[in-house]
Amino acid sequence: MTFEVTILGSSSATPIFNRNPSSQLLNINEHFYLIDCGEGTQLQLLRYGLKAQRINHIFISHLHGDHYLGLVGLLSSLHLNGRTKPMYVFGPAALQEIIEVQFRHSETELRYPLIFQAINPEQSGQIFENSDIKIESIILNHRISCTGFKFIQKKRLRKAIKEKVEALNIPKEFIPSLKRGLDYVDNAGMVHKALELTMEPDKPRCYAYCSDTLCSWKYLDNIKDVDTLYHEATFMHDMLERATETYHTTALQAAEVAKAAGARQLLIGHFSARYRDLIPLLDESRTVFTNTQLAIEGQTFSL
Amino acid sequence: MTFEVTILGSSSATPIFNRNPSSQLLNINEHFYLIDCGEGTQLQLLRYGLKAQRINHIFISHLHGDHYLGLVGLLSSLHLNGRTKPMYVFGPAALQEIIEVQFRHSETELRYPLIFQAINPEQSGQIFENSDIKIESIILNHRISCTGFKFIQKKRLRKAIKEKVEALNIPKEFIPSLKRGLDYVDNAGMVHKALELTMEPDKPRCYAYCSDTLCSWKYLDNIKDVDTLYHEATFMHDMLERATETYHTTALQAAEVAKAAGARQLLIGHFSARYRDLIPLLDESRTVFTNTQLAIEGQTFSL
């Protein structure tokens, strides 16, 4: 099952050095989820040849402009390009007012249903579920209410053992029930145990997105044992004071969070405009957590 | 006196083919005026090395997203980058609500004064004046209230005739009064007529911006004898029906307007997403008005 993220923007508050504000496109089993939608996100999707119409769910972490100012433009373009299927938007309650006031004054009546779901800013918890995944909100600690998101794959069906299935000439149509645990009875009436013809499925994977936040252990329980953690790393650690007063995290702190959470991989992003070269942030993070990657725009990471 | 425009975006409603939504930067005597501010305008300014902090006046034609969705991001970045001098924003009355609701929810208190001036959507007229120019609104005819803008240079002072001034050894500090028409009296008490030592100033120039609108003769009086006319040309003329029903103009019609207005130069823009190649629009316009140019992003036109 595909489980990967493409970075569309990794700049903090002000765009600079060709870095765009925050946005990521998550592909889970060919279903597309957009996380944050900074200004220019629809242009970034075009740049990387990603089809905006395939997105059905959008998650906005908070109402600082660099995380949502591209939303109304994207929703509007989807409308103009003929969308009819629903779009689900999750975000702070006030986002609904921001969207509505703009569509009201532009006299836009969307051709597709826009289903808005306000996220509780005070209580982490499940906000979405389908056959592939569950999504949970994570309460972060920023200047204004801000939530992260955790995307948790569901436990998959067991996998058929190819050699055994072929040796018994089991017809294809029996494979799904075999995966679900139903034994196979052959033409001679002999029972073949499903458990012996199948093996454990891949371990369900988990991706957490944490931006923007003051580094804290408060959300550690929410991201325990994630496979990949995206964590903001706005500053280098020599700017700790500035990071703290602006409710942001340093590259070193992000690595400490990833280590404490037991993550397998760390992506850092939301880089301050003061850093043209990002390698020092990467190096700093790797002193604590080796498997750190920079969330560079246009790059896709397997999760 | 510098009088030029740099195109930042020339796409119609949906951005495509690396074309950004509408925005233009006007340089009048090293004062900078932004006309419309589609999504990504601040990124376009960065791309072309234009300093956003030098802009003091912003003019928004109407509240379709492709003409203003970059405004809150730009105003926010100016704030974060330390601006203290005032910014004047002219636009439809409802734009103020759109700006305020977003700054309220992001808990942004701008460090600089934001002075908003609502434009009367029913009456053309002067909306701004300084020592260089007057600016007038132009009532256009779009699906929602929409105004164009006319930038009119003021009559300049007369120009000193270099050879005559040098021949008489007239000290530099007397030149400004000479330009204003005061005669020069030399040490011997001899009077030299200012009119003879100076010549007629350059003819004041005029730039009009008309986007978006159904083509009509109603605004012709407002753009009579402009030097350069920017006029939207969303479609080719074979799409006249579509242009009419969406309250837009064809390339042929834009040329007819420029011709009837007696313009010297026509810039066409606001190109529909259906045109990857813009040359056919240029060719069509030139069949009626030879001095047509495509408003291509990153290009600067002397006005």
Short mmCIF file of C-alpha atoms in Angstrom, two decimals, chain A residues 13-21 38-43 46-47 63-65 68-74 76-78 80-81 94-95 97-98 101-108 111 143-144 242 273, chain B residues 13-21 38-43 46-47 63-65 68-74 76-78 80-81 94-95 97-98 101-108 111 143-144 242 273:
data_model
loop_
_atom_site.label_atom_id
_atom_site.label_comp_id
_atom_site.label_asym_id
_atom_site.label_seq_id
_atom_site.Cartn_x
_atom_site.Cartn_y
_atom_site.Cartn_z
CA ALA A 13 6.16 32.73 8.09
CA THR A 14 7.68 34.63 5.16
CA PRO A 15 8.45 32.88 1.86
CA ILE A 16 12.04 33.33 0.67
CA PHE A 17 14.87 31.66 -1.34
CA ASN A 18 12.24 29.98 -3.53
CA ARG A 19 10.87 28.27 -0.46
CA ASN A 20 7.09 28.23 -0.24
CA PRO A 21 4.99 28.24 2.92
CA GLY A 38 0.09 27.99 2.46
CA GLU A 39 -0.10 30.66 -0.24
CA GLY A 40 0.85 29.25 -3.63
CA THR A 41 0.03 25.61 -2.83
CA GLN A 42 -2.07 25.24 -5.99
CA LEU A 43 0.90 26.55 -8.00
CA LEU A 46 0.96 22.34 -10.80
CA ARG A 47 4.76 22.62 -10.67
CA LEU A 63 -4.74 30.11 11.29
CA HIS A 64 -1.37 31.72 10.72
CA GLY A 65 -1.35 32.73 7.07
CA TYR A 68 -3.79 28.32 5.11
CA LEU A 69 -3.67 31.35 2.77
CA GLY A 70 -3.65 29.12 -0.33
CA LEU A 71 -6.87 27.37 0.65
CA VAL A 72 -9.50 29.69 -0.84
CA GLY A 73 -7.58 29.88 -4.14
CA LEU A 74 -7.31 26.11 -4.31
CA SER A 76 -11.92 28.18 -6.03
CA SER A 77 -9.81 26.65 -8.81
CA LEU A 78 -11.28 23.20 -8.13
CA LEU A 80 -13.76 26.54 -11.79
CA ASN A 81 -12.22 23.34 -13.11
CA ALA A 94 -12.88 30.16 12.56
CA LEU A 95 -11.57 28.87 9.24
CA GLU A 97 -15.88 32.08 8.61
CA ILE A 98 -12.71 32.97 6.68
CA VAL A 101 -16.75 35.60 3.92
CA GLN A 102 -14.54 35.36 0.83
CA PHE A 103 -16.91 33.20 -1.22
CA ARG A 104 -19.79 35.47 -0.20
CA HIS A 105 -18.08 38.61 -1.48
CA SER A 106 -16.87 36.97 -4.68
CA GLU A 107 -20.42 35.62 -5.14
CA THR A 108 -19.01 32.13 -5.58
CA ARG A 111 -20.40 23.41 -7.63
CA ARG A 143 0.77 31.38 19.95
CA ILE A 144 -2.71 30.55 18.69
CA ARG A 242 13.90 33.37 19.94
CA ALA A 273 13.94 33.08 6.49
CA ALA B 13 -9.10 32.77 -12.76
CA THR B 14 -7.01 29.59 -12.46
CA PRO B 15 -3.20 29.73 -12.53
CA ILE B 16 -1.60 27.47 -15.12
CA PHE B 17 1.43 27.07 -17.44
CA ASN B 18 3.58 28.92 -14.88
CA ARG B 19 1.30 31.94 -15.28
CA ASN B 20 0.36 33.62 -12.02
CA PRO B 21 -2.86 35.49 -11.27
CA GLY B 38 -3.36 37.62 -6.88
CA GLU B 39 -2.15 34.60 -4.93
CA GLY B 40 1.64 34.33 -5.02
CA THR B 41 2.32 38.02 -5.69
CA GLN B 42 4.84 38.24 -2.83
CA LEU B 43 6.65 35.25 -4.33
CA LEU B 46 10.91 37.93 -4.71
CA ARG B 47 11.46 36.13 -8.00
CA LEU B 63 -13.03 40.61 -5.07
CA HIS B 64 -12.52 37.62 -7.34
CA GLY B 65 -9.75 35.62 -5.75
CA TYR B 68 -6.62 39.80 -4.27
CA LEU B 69 -5.82 36.45 -2.61
CA GLY B 70 -2.14 37.38 -2.24
CA LEU B 71 -2.92 40.54 -0.28
CA VAL B 72 -3.13 39.20 3.29
CA GLY B 73 0.08 37.20 2.81
CA LEU B 74 1.90 40.26 1.46
CA SER B 76 1.59 39.91 6.80
CA SER B 77 5.13 39.46 5.42
CA LEU B 78 5.70 43.22 5.42
CA LEU B 80 7.00 40.29 9.95
CA ASN B 81 9.84 41.95 8.06
CA ALA B 94 -15.85 44.41 1.67
CA LEU B 95 -12.10 43.91 1.29
CA GLU B 97 -13.78 42.81 6.32
CA ILE B 98 -11.81 40.11 4.48
CA VAL B 101 -11.31 38.73 9.84
CA GLN B 102 -8.05 37.04 8.91
CA PHE B 103 -5.81 39.23 11.05
CA ARG B 104 -8.25 38.84 13.93
CA HIS B 105 -8.11 35.04 13.85
CA SER B 106 -4.35 34.94 13.40
CA GLU B 107 -4.08 37.45 16.28
CA THR B 108 -1.93 39.68 14.11
CA ARG B 111 3.30 47.03 13.35
CA ARG B 143 -20.09 39.90 -12.61
CA ILE B 144 -19.33 41.67 -9.35
CA ARG B 242 -18.25 32.63 -23.59
CA ALA B 273 -6.24 28.68 -18.94
#
